[in-house]
Coordinates of C-alpha atoms in Angstrom, one line a residue:
M1 CA -108.0 -212.2 4.8
D2 CA -109.6 -209.5 2.8
A3 CA -110.0 -211.7 -0.4
I4 CA -111.2 -214.8 2.2
L5 CA -113.7 -212.1 3.7
K6 CA -115.1 -210.9 0.5
T7 CA -115.9 -214.3 -0.8
A8 CA -117.4 -215.4 2.6
K9 CA -119.6 -212.2 2.1
S10 CA -120.7 -213.2 -1.1
W11 CA -122.7 -215.9 0.3
L12 CA -125.0 -213.6 2.3
T13 CA -127.1 -212.7 -0.5
D14 CA -130.6 -213.9 -1.2
F15 CA -129.7 -216.8 -3.3
F16 CA -128.2 -218.8 -0.5
D17 CA -130.8 -220.4 2.1
P18 CA -131.5 -218.3 5.3
E19 CA -129.5 -220.9 7.5
V20 CA -126.9 -220.9 5.5
R21 CA -126.2 -217.1 5.5
K22 CA -126.7 -217.3 9.0
E23 CA -123.8 -219.6 9.7
V24 CA -121.9 -217.6 7.5
Q25 CA -122.5 -214.3 9.4
N26 CA -121.6 -216.2 12.6
L27 CA -118.2 -217.6 11.4
I28 CA -117.5 -213.8 10.3
D29 CA -118.3 -212.5 13.5
N30 CA -117.2 -215.2 15.7
D31 CA -114.6 -217.7 14.3
T32 CA -111.8 -216.3 12.0
D33 CA -109.9 -219.6 11.9
E34 CA -112.8 -221.7 10.7
L35 CA -114.0 -218.8 8.3
K36 CA -110.6 -218.9 6.7
D37 CA -110.6 -223.0 6.3
R38 CA -113.9 -222.8 4.8
F39 CA -113.5 -220.1 2.5
Y40 CA -109.7 -219.7 1.3
K41 CA -110.0 -221.9 -1.8
Q42 CA -112.6 -223.7 -4.1
M43 CA -113.6 -227.4 -3.6
E44 CA -111.2 -229.1 -6.3
F45 CA -111.3 -232.0 -8.3
G46 CA -108.3 -234.4 -7.1
T47 CA -107.5 -237.7 -8.2
G48 CA -110.4 -239.4 -7.0
G49 CA -113.0 -236.5 -8.2
M50 CA -114.0 -233.8 -6.0
R51 CA -113.7 -234.9 -1.9
G52 CA -114.0 -232.8 1.4
I53 CA -115.8 -232.1 4.8
M54 CA -119.2 -231.2 4.5
G55 CA -120.7 -227.7 5.5
V56 CA -120.8 -224.4 4.4
G57 CA -118.4 -222.6 2.3
T58 CA -116.6 -222.8 -1.0
N59 CA -113.9 -225.2 0.6
R60 CA -116.9 -227.8 2.0
I61 CA -119.3 -230.1 0.4
N62 CA -122.6 -228.7 0.2
K63 CA -125.7 -228.2 -2.2
Y64 CA -124.0 -225.1 -3.7
T65 CA -120.6 -226.4 -4.4
L66 CA -122.0 -229.7 -5.7
G67 CA -124.5 -227.7 -7.5
K68 CA -121.8 -225.5 -9.3
S69 CA -119.8 -228.5 -10.3
T70 CA -123.1 -230.2 -11.7
Q71 CA -123.9 -226.9 -13.7
G72 CA -120.4 -226.8 -15.0
L73 CA -120.8 -230.7 -16.0
S74 CA -124.2 -230.0 -17.3
N75 CA -123.1 -227.3 -19.6
Y76 CA -120.0 -229.2 -20.6
I77 CA -122.1 -232.4 -21.8
I78 CA -124.4 -229.9 -23.5
K79 CA -121.4 -228.5 -25.5
T80 CA -119.6 -232.0 -26.0
Y81 CA -122.9 -233.8 -27.5
G82 CA -125.8 -231.4 -27.8
K83 CA -129.0 -231.2 -26.3
K84 CA -130.7 -234.1 -27.7
D85 CA -131.7 -237.1 -25.8
L86 CA -128.8 -236.7 -22.8
K87 CA -128.6 -239.1 -20.4
V88 CA -126.7 -239.4 -16.8
V89 CA -127.0 -242.0 -14.2
I90 CA -126.5 -241.2 -10.4
A91 CA -125.5 -243.5 -7.4
F92 CA -124.8 -242.6 -3.7
D93 CA -123.3 -244.5 -0.8
C94 CA -124.2 -244.7 2.9
R95 CA -122.8 -241.1 4.1
H96 CA -124.7 -238.6 5.8
N97 CA -126.3 -236.4 3.0
S98 CA -125.6 -238.8 0.2
D99 CA -129.2 -239.4 -0.6
T100 CA -130.4 -235.4 -0.5
L101 CA -127.1 -234.3 -2.5
A102 CA -127.8 -237.1 -5.2
R103 CA -130.9 -235.8 -5.4
T104 CA -129.8 -232.0 -5.7
V105 CA -127.5 -233.1 -8.4
A106 CA -130.3 -234.9 -10.5
E107 CA -132.5 -231.7 -10.0
V108 CA -129.8 -229.7 -11.3
L109 CA -129.0 -232.1 -14.5
S110 CA -132.7 -232.2 -15.1
A111 CA -133.1 -228.4 -15.2
N112 CA -130.8 -228.2 -17.8
G113 CA -132.7 -230.7 -19.8
I114 CA -130.8 -233.6 -19.0
K115 CA -132.4 -236.8 -18.4
V116 CA -131.6 -238.7 -14.8
Y117 CA -131.3 -242.4 -13.6
L118 CA -131.0 -242.0 -10.0
F119 CA -130.6 -245.2 -7.8
S120 CA -133.7 -245.5 -5.4
E121 CA -131.3 -246.2 -2.5
L122 CA -127.4 -247.1 -1.9
R123 CA -125.4 -248.7 -4.3
T124 CA -121.9 -249.5 -5.1
T125 CA -119.4 -247.5 -7.1
P126 CA -118.8 -250.2 -9.5
E127 CA -122.2 -251.0 -10.0
L128 CA -122.5 -246.9 -10.9
S129 CA -119.6 -247.4 -13.4
F130 CA -121.1 -250.3 -14.8
A131 CA -124.7 -248.6 -15.3
V132 CA -122.9 -246.0 -17.3
R133 CA -122.3 -248.2 -20.4
H134 CA -125.6 -250.6 -19.5
L135 CA -128.1 -247.8 -19.7
E136 CA -126.1 -246.3 -22.7
C137 CA -125.4 -242.7 -20.6
H138 CA -123.6 -239.8 -21.7
A139 CA -121.9 -239.5 -17.9
G140 CA -122.3 -241.0 -14.5
I141 CA -122.2 -239.5 -11.2
V142 CA -121.6 -241.1 -7.6
L143 CA -121.9 -239.5 -4.2
T144 CA -119.2 -240.8 -2.0
A145 CA -116.2 -240.1 -0.1
S146 CA -114.6 -243.8 -0.4
H147 CA -113.1 -244.5 3.0
N148 CA -112.7 -241.1 4.6
P149 CA -113.6 -240.2 8.1
P150 CA -117.7 -239.5 8.5
E151 CA -117.6 -235.7 8.3
Y152 CA -116.3 -236.1 4.4
N153 CA -118.4 -236.6 1.3
G154 CA -117.8 -236.2 -2.4
Y155 CA -118.5 -236.3 -6.0
K156 CA -117.1 -238.4 -8.7
V157 CA -117.6 -238.0 -12.2
Y158 CA -117.6 -240.6 -15.2
W159 CA -117.6 -240.4 -18.5
T160 CA -119.4 -242.3 -21.6
D161 CA -117.1 -245.5 -21.4
G162 CA -117.7 -245.9 -17.8
G163 CA -114.3 -244.6 -16.6
Q164 CA -113.7 -241.9 -14.3
I165 CA -113.0 -238.2 -16.1
V166 CA -109.3 -237.9 -17.3
P167 CA -107.2 -235.0 -19.3
P168 CA -108.0 -233.1 -20.9
Q169 CA -111.8 -233.6 -20.1
D170 CA -111.4 -233.1 -16.4
G171 CA -109.6 -229.7 -17.1
E172 CA -112.1 -228.7 -19.6
I173 CA -114.7 -229.4 -17.1
I174 CA -113.5 -227.3 -14.4
S175 CA -113.0 -224.5 -16.7
E176 CA -116.7 -224.7 -17.3
I177 CA -117.5 -224.8 -13.3
N178 CA -114.8 -221.9 -12.9
S179 CA -116.3 -219.8 -15.2
L180 CA -119.9 -219.8 -13.2
S181 CA -121.0 -218.1 -10.3
F182 CA -123.2 -219.9 -7.7
E183 CA -126.0 -217.6 -8.9
D184 CA -125.8 -219.5 -12.2
I185 CA -126.7 -223.0 -11.0
K186 CA -130.3 -224.0 -12.1
F187 CA -131.9 -225.4 -9.1
E188 CA -135.2 -225.8 -10.5
A189 CA -136.0 -229.7 -11.1
N190 CA -137.6 -231.2 -13.9
D191 CA -139.0 -234.1 -12.4
S192 CA -140.4 -235.7 -15.6
L193 CA -136.6 -236.2 -16.4
I194 CA -135.9 -238.0 -13.3
E195 CA -136.1 -241.5 -13.2
I196 CA -135.5 -244.0 -10.4
I197 CA -133.9 -247.0 -11.1
D198 CA -133.0 -250.1 -8.9
K199 CA -133.7 -254.0 -9.5
D200 CA -133.5 -254.1 -13.3
V201 CA -129.7 -252.4 -13.1
D202 CA -128.9 -254.7 -10.0
E203 CA -129.8 -258.0 -12.0
A204 CA -127.8 -257.1 -14.8
F205 CA -124.7 -255.9 -12.8
I206 CA -124.7 -259.2 -10.4
E207 CA -125.0 -261.5 -13.5
A208 CA -122.2 -259.7 -15.2
S209 CA -120.2 -259.9 -11.9
V210 CA -120.7 -263.6 -11.5
A211 CA -120.0 -264.2 -15.1
K212 CA -116.6 -262.3 -14.9
G213 CA -115.5 -263.2 -11.3
S214 CA -116.3 -267.3 -11.2
F215 CA -114.2 -269.7 -12.7
N216 CA -115.7 -272.8 -11.7
A217 CA -113.4 -273.3 -8.5
A218 CA -113.5 -276.6 -6.7
G219 CA -114.0 -277.0 -3.1
K220 CA -116.7 -274.3 -2.8
D221 CA -118.6 -276.6 0.0
D222 CA -115.4 -276.7 2.5
F223 CA -114.5 -272.9 1.9
K224 CA -115.6 -270.4 4.5
L225 CA -115.7 -267.0 4.2
V226 CA -116.3 -264.2 6.7
F227 CA -117.5 -261.0 5.1
T228 CA -118.0 -257.5 6.4
S229 CA -119.7 -254.3 4.5
L230 CA -118.0 -252.0 7.0
H231 CA -121.7 -250.2 7.2
G232 CA -121.3 -249.6 3.4
T233 CA -122.7 -250.3 0.2
S234 CA -121.5 -253.8 -0.6
I235 CA -123.9 -255.1 1.6
T236 CA -126.3 -254.6 -1.6
A237 CA -124.4 -256.9 -3.8
I238 CA -121.8 -259.1 -2.5
P239 CA -123.8 -261.7 -0.6
E240 CA -126.0 -262.3 -3.6
V241 CA -123.0 -262.5 -6.0
L242 CA -121.3 -265.0 -3.9
K243 CA -124.5 -266.8 -2.9
R244 CA -124.9 -267.2 -7.1
A245 CA -121.6 -268.4 -7.4
G246 CA -122.1 -271.3 -5.1
Y247 CA -120.7 -270.1 -1.8
K248 CA -123.2 -271.4 0.8
N249 CA -120.5 -270.9 4.1
V250 CA -120.4 -267.1 4.1
T251 CA -120.6 -265.3 7.6
I252 CA -121.8 -261.6 7.5
I253 CA -120.9 -259.6 10.3
E254 CA -124.3 -258.6 11.2
E255 CA -123.0 -255.6 13.4
Q256 CA -121.3 -253.9 10.4
A257 CA -124.2 -254.8 7.8
K258 CA -126.5 -252.0 8.4
P259 CA -125.6 -249.1 6.2
N260 CA -124.1 -246.2 8.9
G261 CA -122.4 -243.0 7.8
D262 CA -121.2 -242.6 11.3
F263 CA -119.2 -246.1 10.8
P264 CA -119.6 -246.8 14.8
T265 CA -117.7 -250.1 14.9
V266 CA -114.5 -248.8 13.4
K267 CA -112.1 -246.0 13.8
S268 CA -111.9 -246.0 10.0
P269 CA -114.0 -247.6 7.4
N270 CA -111.0 -248.5 5.5
P271 CA -109.8 -252.1 4.7
E272 CA -106.2 -250.9 4.1
E273 CA -106.3 -250.5 7.9
P274 CA -106.0 -253.7 10.1
E275 CA -108.3 -252.4 12.9
A276 CA -111.4 -252.1 10.4
L277 CA -111.2 -256.0 10.0
S278 CA -110.8 -256.7 13.6
M279 CA -114.3 -257.8 14.0
A280 CA -114.3 -260.2 11.0
V281 CA -110.8 -261.8 11.8
T282 CA -112.2 -262.2 15.4
K283 CA -115.1 -264.1 14.0
A284 CA -113.0 -266.2 11.6
K285 CA -110.9 -267.4 14.3
E286 CA -114.1 -268.4 16.6
I287 CA -115.5 -270.6 13.3
G288 CA -112.1 -271.7 11.6
A289 CA -113.0 -269.7 8.3
D290 CA -110.5 -269.8 5.6
M291 CA -110.8 -266.2 4.6
V292 CA -111.8 -262.5 5.5
V293 CA -113.1 -260.1 3.3
G294 CA -113.8 -256.4 4.0
T295 CA -114.8 -253.6 1.7
D296 CA -114.9 -249.7 2.2
P297 CA -118.3 -247.7 1.9
D298 CA -118.5 -247.3 -1.7
S299 CA -117.3 -250.9 -2.3
D300 CA -114.5 -250.4 -4.5
R301 CA -111.7 -251.2 -2.2
L302 CA -111.5 -254.7 -0.5
G303 CA -109.2 -256.0 2.4
I304 CA -108.3 -259.6 2.8
A305 CA -107.3 -261.9 5.7
V306 CA -106.5 -265.6 5.2
R307 CA -104.7 -268.5 7.2
N308 CA -100.8 -267.7 7.1
L309 CA -98.4 -270.6 7.3
D310 CA -98.9 -270.6 11.4
G311 CA -102.7 -271.0 10.8
E312 CA -103.1 -267.5 11.9
M313 CA -105.1 -265.1 10.2
E314 CA -102.9 -262.5 8.6
I315 CA -104.2 -259.8 6.2
V316 CA -102.7 -259.6 3.0
N317 CA -101.9 -256.0 1.3
G318 CA -103.1 -254.7 -1.7
N319 CA -99.8 -255.5 -3.5
Q320 CA -99.9 -259.0 -2.4
A321 CA -103.7 -259.4 -3.4
M322 CA -103.1 -257.9 -6.7
I323 CA -100.3 -260.1 -7.6
L324 CA -102.4 -263.2 -6.8
M325 CA -105.5 -262.4 -8.5
T326 CA -103.7 -261.2 -11.6
K327 CA -101.6 -264.5 -11.9
F328 CA -104.9 -266.5 -11.3
L329 CA -106.3 -264.5 -14.4
L330 CA -103.7 -264.9 -16.5
D331 CA -103.5 -268.8 -15.6
Q332 CA -107.1 -268.8 -16.9
Q333 CA -106.2 -266.8 -20.1
K334 CA -103.4 -269.1 -20.5
Q335 CA -105.4 -272.1 -20.6
K336 CA -107.6 -270.5 -23.5
G337 CA -104.6 -269.3 -25.3
F338 CA -103.0 -265.9 -25.4
K339 CA -103.7 -264.0 -28.8
G340 CA -100.7 -261.6 -28.3
N341 CA -102.7 -258.4 -27.3
E342 CA -103.3 -259.3 -23.5
F343 CA -102.0 -256.4 -21.2
I344 CA -102.1 -256.1 -17.1
A345 CA -101.9 -252.7 -15.4
T346 CA -100.9 -251.1 -12.3
T347 CA -99.7 -247.7 -11.0
I348 CA -96.4 -246.2 -10.5
V349 CA -96.3 -246.5 -6.7
S350 CA -97.6 -250.0 -6.6
T351 CA -95.4 -253.2 -6.5
P352 CA -92.8 -253.6 -9.3
M353 CA -93.6 -257.4 -9.1
M354 CA -96.4 -256.9 -11.8
E355 CA -94.1 -255.9 -14.3
A356 CA -91.9 -259.1 -13.4
M357 CA -94.8 -261.2 -13.7
A358 CA -95.9 -259.8 -17.1
K359 CA -92.7 -260.6 -18.5
A360 CA -92.8 -264.2 -17.4
Y361 CA -96.2 -264.4 -19.3
G362 CA -95.1 -262.6 -22.2
V363 CA -98.1 -260.2 -21.8
E364 CA -97.7 -256.5 -22.2
F365 CA -97.4 -254.4 -18.9
K366 CA -98.8 -250.9 -18.7
T367 CA -98.2 -248.4 -15.6
A368 CA -100.0 -245.2 -14.6
L369 CA -100.5 -242.3 -12.3
T370 CA -102.0 -243.1 -8.9
G371 CA -105.9 -243.6 -9.4
F372 CA -107.9 -246.1 -11.3
K373 CA -109.0 -243.6 -13.7
W374 CA -105.8 -243.7 -15.6
I375 CA -106.2 -248.0 -15.9
G376 CA -109.6 -247.0 -17.2
K377 CA -108.2 -244.9 -19.6
M378 CA -105.7 -247.4 -20.9
I379 CA -108.6 -249.6 -21.8
K380 CA -110.3 -246.8 -23.7
D381 CA -107.2 -245.8 -25.3
F382 CA -106.4 -249.2 -26.6
P383 CA -109.6 -250.9 -27.9
E384 CA -107.6 -253.2 -29.6
S385 CA -106.0 -254.5 -26.7
N386 CA -107.3 -257.1 -24.1
F387 CA -107.1 -255.9 -20.3
I388 CA -107.0 -259.1 -18.3
G389 CA -106.8 -257.3 -14.7
G390 CA -104.9 -255.1 -12.7
G391 CA -104.9 -253.1 -9.4
E392 CA -103.0 -250.7 -7.1
E393 CA -101.4 -250.9 -3.8
S394 CA -104.4 -249.4 -2.1
F395 CA -106.3 -252.4 -2.2
G396 CA -108.1 -251.6 -5.4
Y397 CA -108.7 -254.2 -8.3
M398 CA -110.5 -254.7 -11.6
V399 CA -111.1 -257.9 -13.2
G400 CA -111.5 -257.3 -16.9
D401 CA -113.0 -254.3 -18.5
F402 CA -116.8 -254.6 -17.9
V403 CA -116.6 -252.2 -14.8
R404 CA -114.2 -249.1 -15.4
D405 CA -113.2 -248.6 -11.8
K406 CA -111.7 -250.6 -9.0
D407 CA -114.4 -253.2 -8.1
A408 CA -114.6 -254.9 -4.8
V409 CA -117.7 -256.7 -5.8
T410 CA -116.3 -259.1 -8.4
S411 CA -112.7 -259.0 -6.8
T412 CA -114.2 -260.3 -3.7
L413 CA -115.5 -263.2 -5.8
L414 CA -112.3 -263.7 -7.6
A415 CA -110.3 -264.1 -4.3
C416 CA -112.7 -266.8 -3.0
E417 CA -112.3 -268.7 -6.4
I418 CA -108.4 -268.5 -5.8
A419 CA -108.7 -269.7 -2.2
A420 CA -111.1 -272.4 -2.4
Q421 CA -109.4 -273.8 -5.7
A422 CA -106.1 -273.6 -3.5
K423 CA -107.7 -275.4 -0.6
A424 CA -109.1 -278.1 -2.9
N425 CA -105.7 -278.8 -4.1
G426 CA -104.0 -279.0 -0.8
S427 CA -102.4 -275.5 -1.1
S428 CA -103.8 -272.1 0.1
F429 CA -104.0 -268.5 -0.6
Y430 CA -101.2 -267.8 1.2
K431 CA -98.9 -270.6 0.2
Q432 CA -99.8 -269.6 -3.4
L433 CA -98.5 -266.0 -2.7
I434 CA -95.5 -267.8 -1.6
D435 CA -94.9 -269.6 -4.8
C436 CA -95.2 -266.2 -6.7
Y437 CA -92.2 -264.9 -4.9
V438 CA -90.3 -268.0 -5.7
D439 CA -91.3 -267.8 -9.3
Y440 CA -90.9 -263.8 -10.0
G441 CA -88.7 -262.4 -6.7
F442 CA -89.9 -261.4 -3.7
Y443 CA -91.2 -257.9 -3.2
K444 CA -92.0 -256.4 -0.1
E445 CA -93.5 -252.6 0.3
K446 CA -94.2 -250.5 3.1
L447 CA -96.6 -247.3 2.8
I448 CA -96.0 -244.5 5.5
S449 CA -98.6 -241.7 5.3
I450 CA -98.3 -238.4 7.1
T451 CA -101.3 -236.2 7.8
K452 CA -101.0 -232.5 7.7
K453 CA -104.2 -230.8 7.9
G454 CA -105.6 -227.3 6.8
M455 CA -103.9 -224.7 5.4
S456 CA -100.6 -224.5 7.2
G457 CA -100.8 -228.6 6.7
A458 CA -100.6 -228.1 2.8
E459 CA -97.8 -225.9 3.0
E460 CA -96.1 -228.4 5.2
I461 CA -96.6 -231.3 2.6
K462 CA -95.4 -229.0 -0.1
Q463 CA -92.2 -228.1 1.4
M464 CA -91.5 -232.0 2.6
L465 CA -91.8 -232.7 -1.1
K466 CA -89.8 -230.1 -2.3
D467 CA -87.1 -231.2 0.3
F468 CA -87.3 -234.7 -1.0
K469 CA -86.5 -233.3 -4.7
E470 CA -84.0 -230.8 -3.9
N471 CA -81.9 -233.1 -1.4
P472 CA -82.2 -236.3 -2.8
V473 CA -80.0 -239.0 -1.0
S474 CA -77.3 -240.8 -2.8
S475 CA -77.6 -244.0 -1.5
V476 CA -80.3 -246.4 0.5
A477 CA -79.8 -249.1 2.5
G478 CA -76.2 -249.4 1.2
S479 CA -77.3 -249.4 -2.5
K480 CA -76.5 -246.5 -4.9
V481 CA -79.5 -244.4 -6.1
K482 CA -79.3 -244.7 -9.7
W483 CA -82.7 -243.3 -11.0
I484 CA -84.5 -240.4 -10.3
E485 CA -88.1 -240.1 -11.7
D486 CA -89.4 -236.7 -11.7
Y487 CA -93.3 -237.0 -12.6
N488 CA -93.5 -233.1 -12.7
T489 CA -90.8 -232.5 -15.2
S490 CA -91.4 -235.9 -16.8
I491 CA -87.7 -236.6 -16.8
A492 CA -86.1 -239.9 -15.7
K493 CA -82.5 -239.2 -14.9
N494 CA -79.5 -241.7 -14.3
V495 CA -77.7 -239.8 -11.5
L496 CA -74.9 -242.4 -12.1
T497 CA -74.2 -241.7 -15.7
G498 CA -76.1 -238.6 -16.5
E499 CA -78.4 -240.4 -18.9
E500 CA -82.1 -239.0 -19.2
K501 CA -85.3 -240.6 -20.4
A502 CA -88.5 -239.1 -21.0
I503 CA -91.6 -240.4 -19.0
D504 CA -94.6 -241.0 -21.0
I505 CA -97.2 -240.3 -18.2
P506 CA -99.1 -237.4 -17.7
K507 CA -97.3 -234.5 -15.3
S508 CA -97.9 -235.5 -11.8
N509 CA -96.4 -234.2 -8.3
V510 CA -94.6 -237.4 -7.7
L511 CA -91.0 -238.2 -7.0
I512 CA -89.4 -241.8 -6.8
Y513 CA -85.9 -242.9 -6.2
E514 CA -84.5 -246.2 -7.7
T515 CA -81.2 -247.9 -6.5
E516 CA -79.1 -250.1 -8.1
D517 CA -80.6 -253.3 -6.2
G518 CA -84.2 -252.3 -7.4
T519 CA -85.3 -250.5 -4.0
R520 CA -88.1 -248.0 -4.8
I521 CA -89.2 -245.0 -2.8
A522 CA -91.8 -242.7 -4.0
A523 CA -93.2 -239.7 -2.6
R524 CA -96.2 -237.8 -3.4
P525 CA -99.3 -236.0 -1.8
S526 CA -102.6 -237.3 -1.7
G527 CA -105.3 -236.2 -3.8
T528 CA -108.1 -236.6 -1.7
E529 CA -106.8 -236.2 1.7
P530 CA -104.4 -234.0 3.7
K531 CA -101.4 -236.5 3.6
V532 CA -98.2 -237.0 2.0
K533 CA -97.5 -240.5 1.3
F534 CA -94.0 -242.6 1.2
Y535 CA -94.2 -245.6 -0.7
I536 CA -91.0 -247.8 -0.1
S537 CA -90.6 -251.2 -2.1
T538 CA -87.6 -253.5 -2.0
N539 CA -86.8 -256.9 -3.2
T540 CA -84.6 -260.2 -3.4
K541 CA -84.6 -263.8 -4.5
L542 CA -86.5 -266.4 -3.0
D543 CA -84.9 -269.6 -4.0
K544 CA -87.2 -272.1 -2.1
A545 CA -90.8 -271.7 -0.4
E546 CA -89.2 -273.0 2.8
D547 CA -86.9 -269.9 3.2
F548 CA -89.9 -267.6 3.2
K549 CA -90.0 -266.8 6.8
K550 CA -86.1 -266.1 6.9
V551 CA -86.3 -263.9 3.8
S552 CA -89.2 -262.1 4.9
K553 CA -87.9 -260.9 8.0
E554 CA -84.3 -260.1 6.3
L555 CA -86.6 -257.6 4.1
D556 CA -88.5 -256.4 7.1
I557 CA -85.1 -255.4 8.7
K558 CA -84.1 -253.7 5.5
I559 CA -87.1 -251.5 5.2
Q560 CA -86.9 -250.4 8.8
N561 CA -83.4 -249.2 8.0
I562 CA -84.7 -247.5 5.2
L563 CA -87.4 -245.7 7.0
R564 CA -85.0 -244.6 9.5
E565 CA -82.4 -243.1 7.0
L566 CA -85.1 -241.2 5.3
N567 CA -86.4 -240.0 9.0
L568 CA -89.9 -241.7 8.3
G569 CA -89.3 -244.5 11.0

């Protein structure tokens, strides 16, 4: 507690604004628990950058924690590229304070002699990634907390290639940040270096999205879509992209179309949660729509609902959407002719079905840690290879490499192309998914997220993962555990034979069991939220589409048994 108090008192100097000093003093005098939570650690970069609750303190998002990060980033950019003609582009989302925090970040960069392109209003994260290369910037920053609750905000850094920063850069930037005190932040803006941008970049991004996501699908006039931006940024791009691609029957949920950091119509603005799409699904039922698409606040994730075999609207998960999108892109490339340098990619906790499909098409399959920055890194590391597409189970997808992060704008268009073409051919999005199960194996996944908040929660998460590692189960649902993959030690061990293999992926706090029948159970802490996540994947053969419902039910029962065995259900 002494160290926490010392850190808190350092915020009582004249460098900090009077209202900040007043709030810190009040915490010292009256609220020890809150003081601890706000000052027990520094805000850190995780898998999605820096993200946390807004407020006063070292463990909060505010002008000082973001200012210090920006000062460290400025120092790193200058060390890397020298002082001449440096450029950074900044975007922000719909969250409270995103616009003012973005301005603060721009001011710090400009105070360090760096030219800043600052979007005039909220924009999507994929447009920011696109803008880095379009404007030939050295880096990009987006102020967002993705789908976190309203009290959160965050800060993601992109490098010259348009992808998020990855090791060793992130570590080097963090070292720069950690070497600074708050008093080292240069807050005095050079306004001549801050340029406001909007329509020109919007136009270039929208044109590129239409070019990359449109495949002249038939049936557009007969295809009905319900779209919701869930109070976020995608309203600035997706309706126009769909219009230019020829989609006229698009119903926008007006109650959710206005950007609003309180997200008043949903419990969570996360398209992974069925509740977030409920308003759009209700509208789709009313008007007989074919598909629903909803995007998260910064428009990098999308949720999709389509008509199932019974004609009812059903939400497809991120794995299912990824499979169908990737297959469609592979089919398009196959028509042009494979050159032998194509690859698709996903993450270690996403469906193994992606690898089965890659083998069937004869293209390379790459796998990465959770987080799209790793897929972006693949594109940078293998410039001679052609990235077709790829995604992750958490409802993110990337079409080609013109954006170097998950992109709900282009992916929404791609989903519509698939569904419209399928309908025109007498099939459907859902039926095509079942066809994939027949062709590549029926894979079914389940995610369990357990939230543990605060200091004590962080310790609980640590202990849960330790128990999972140190007390491994020997079998799951009657199938012996064959492999234990420990990404902390970079070793995969065959527990039946003793064979060990090196894991050629950066170290991470992830542990995966794989059984003899191909069932996989992965455990990892979230990089951006106080959660521990367990990912269950199981599979079987589906001989014919007519057996889908029966086999699907069998896999559901198997997953429930696994959850009970692991005390997760």
